[in-house]
PDB file of C-alpha atoms in Angstrom:
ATOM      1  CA  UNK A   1       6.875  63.243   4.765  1.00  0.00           C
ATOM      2  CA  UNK A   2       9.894  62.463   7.542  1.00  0.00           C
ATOM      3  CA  UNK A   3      12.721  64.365   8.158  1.00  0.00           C
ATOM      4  CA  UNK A   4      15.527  63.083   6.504  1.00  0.00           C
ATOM      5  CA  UNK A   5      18.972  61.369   8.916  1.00  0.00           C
ATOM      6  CA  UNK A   6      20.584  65.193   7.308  1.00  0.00           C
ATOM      7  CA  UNK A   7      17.850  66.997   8.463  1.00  0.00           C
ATOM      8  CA  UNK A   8      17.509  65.619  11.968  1.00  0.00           C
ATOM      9  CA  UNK A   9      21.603  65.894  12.153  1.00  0.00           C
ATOM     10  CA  UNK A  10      21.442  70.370  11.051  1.00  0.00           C
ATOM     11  CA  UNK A  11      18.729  70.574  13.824  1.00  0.00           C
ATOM     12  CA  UNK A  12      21.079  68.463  16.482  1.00  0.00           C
ATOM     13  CA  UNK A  13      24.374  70.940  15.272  1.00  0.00           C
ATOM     14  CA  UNK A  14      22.271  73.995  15.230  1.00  0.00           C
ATOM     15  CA  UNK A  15      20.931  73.353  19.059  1.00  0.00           C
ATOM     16  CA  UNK A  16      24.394  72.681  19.960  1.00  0.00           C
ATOM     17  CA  UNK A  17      25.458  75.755  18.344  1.00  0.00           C
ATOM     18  CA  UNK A  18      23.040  77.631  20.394  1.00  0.00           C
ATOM     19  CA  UNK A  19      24.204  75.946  23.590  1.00  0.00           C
ATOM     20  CA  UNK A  20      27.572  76.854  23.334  1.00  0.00           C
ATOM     21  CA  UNK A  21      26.167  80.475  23.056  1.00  0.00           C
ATOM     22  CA  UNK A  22      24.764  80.329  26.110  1.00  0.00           C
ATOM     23  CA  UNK A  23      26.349  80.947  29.395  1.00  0.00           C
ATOM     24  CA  UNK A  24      28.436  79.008  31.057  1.00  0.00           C
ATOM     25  CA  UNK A  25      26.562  77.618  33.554  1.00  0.00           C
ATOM     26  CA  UNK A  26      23.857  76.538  30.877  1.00  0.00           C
ATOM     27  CA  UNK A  27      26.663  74.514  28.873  1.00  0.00           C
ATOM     28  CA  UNK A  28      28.742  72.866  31.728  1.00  0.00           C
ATOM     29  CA  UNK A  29      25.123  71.633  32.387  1.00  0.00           C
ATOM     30  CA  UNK A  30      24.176  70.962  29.007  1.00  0.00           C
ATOM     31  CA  UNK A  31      27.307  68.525  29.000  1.00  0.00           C
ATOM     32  CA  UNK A  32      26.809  67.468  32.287  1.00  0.00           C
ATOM     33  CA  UNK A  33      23.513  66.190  31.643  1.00  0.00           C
ATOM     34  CA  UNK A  34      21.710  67.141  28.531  1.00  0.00           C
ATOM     35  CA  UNK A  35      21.091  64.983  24.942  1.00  0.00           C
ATOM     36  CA  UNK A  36      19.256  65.181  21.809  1.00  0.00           C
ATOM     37  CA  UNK A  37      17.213  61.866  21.329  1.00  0.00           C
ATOM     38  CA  UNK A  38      14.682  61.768  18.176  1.00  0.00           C
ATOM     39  CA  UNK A  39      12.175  59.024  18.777  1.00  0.00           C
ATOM     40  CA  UNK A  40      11.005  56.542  16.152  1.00  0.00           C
ATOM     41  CA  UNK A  41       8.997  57.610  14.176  1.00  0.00           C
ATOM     42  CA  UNK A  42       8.644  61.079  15.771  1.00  0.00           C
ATOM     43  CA  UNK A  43      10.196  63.857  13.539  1.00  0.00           C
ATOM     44  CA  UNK A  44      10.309  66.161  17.087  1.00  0.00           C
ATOM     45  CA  UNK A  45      13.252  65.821  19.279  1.00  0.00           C
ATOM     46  CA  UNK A  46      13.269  65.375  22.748  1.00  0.00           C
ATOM     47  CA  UNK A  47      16.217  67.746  24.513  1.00  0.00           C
ATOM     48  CA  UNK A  48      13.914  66.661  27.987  1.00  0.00           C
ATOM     49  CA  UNK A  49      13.030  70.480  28.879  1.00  0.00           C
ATOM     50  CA  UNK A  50      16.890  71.647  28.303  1.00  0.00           C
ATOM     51  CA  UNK A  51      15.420  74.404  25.574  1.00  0.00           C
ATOM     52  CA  UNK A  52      13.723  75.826  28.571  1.00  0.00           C
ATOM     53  CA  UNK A  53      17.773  77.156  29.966  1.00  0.00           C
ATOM     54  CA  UNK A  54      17.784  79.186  26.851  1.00  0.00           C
ATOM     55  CA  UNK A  55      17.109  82.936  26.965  1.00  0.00           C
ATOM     56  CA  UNK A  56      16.654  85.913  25.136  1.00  0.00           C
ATOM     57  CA  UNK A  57      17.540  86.025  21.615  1.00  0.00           C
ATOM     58  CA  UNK A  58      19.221  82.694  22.230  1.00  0.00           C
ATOM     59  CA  UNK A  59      15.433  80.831  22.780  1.00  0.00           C
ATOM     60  CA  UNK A  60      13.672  83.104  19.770  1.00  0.00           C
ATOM     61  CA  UNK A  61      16.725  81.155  17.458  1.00  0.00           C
ATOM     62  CA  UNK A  62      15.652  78.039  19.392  1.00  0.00           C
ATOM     63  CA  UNK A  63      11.823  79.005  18.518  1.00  0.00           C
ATOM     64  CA  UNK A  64      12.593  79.228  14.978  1.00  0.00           C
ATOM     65  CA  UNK A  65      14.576  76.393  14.711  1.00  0.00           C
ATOM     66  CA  UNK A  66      11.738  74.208  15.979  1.00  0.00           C
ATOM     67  CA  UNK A  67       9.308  75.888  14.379  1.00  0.00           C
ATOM     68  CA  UNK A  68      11.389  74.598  11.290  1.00  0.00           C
ATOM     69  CA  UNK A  69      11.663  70.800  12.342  1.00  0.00           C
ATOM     70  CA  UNK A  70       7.585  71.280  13.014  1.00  0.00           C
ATOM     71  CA  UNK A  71       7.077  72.548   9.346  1.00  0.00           C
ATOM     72  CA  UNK A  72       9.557  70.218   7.661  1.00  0.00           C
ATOM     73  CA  UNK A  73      11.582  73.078   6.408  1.00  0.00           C
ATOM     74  CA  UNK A  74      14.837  72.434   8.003  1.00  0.00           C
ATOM     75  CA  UNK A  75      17.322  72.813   5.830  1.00  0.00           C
ATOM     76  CA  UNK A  76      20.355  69.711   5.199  1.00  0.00           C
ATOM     77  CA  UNK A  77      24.068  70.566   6.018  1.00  0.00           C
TER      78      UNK A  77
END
């Protein structure tokens, strides 16, 4: 089973919502630099190492969130 176009789009607003948590120097690079691409028929996205610039309770959320997009239990928006 694939992640649904809904699925892949709460994963993409949920990472951005923990960017924007982060510190400032992690989101003016974020939006200097980082993106979200999901390859085809992949259902893991590919933020190209930009989880690693999360910390503390910030990267367990990130953990979890993954962990979710691994298991297929992501939840739609």
């Amino acid at each position: 089973m694939n992640l649904t176009e809904k699925q892949k789009e709460s994963f993409n607003k949920q990472f951005l919502e923990l960017v924007s948590e982060s510190s400032e120097e992690v989101q003016k690079l974020w939006y200097r630099i980082g993106k979200i691409v999901w390859p085809l028929n992949i259902d893991v996205p590919n933020t190209f190492g930009f989880e690693t610039k999360l910390v503390g309770s910030i990267a367990d959320r990130y953990h979890i969130l993954i962990n979710k997009v691994h298991n297929k239990t992501i939840e739609e928006d």
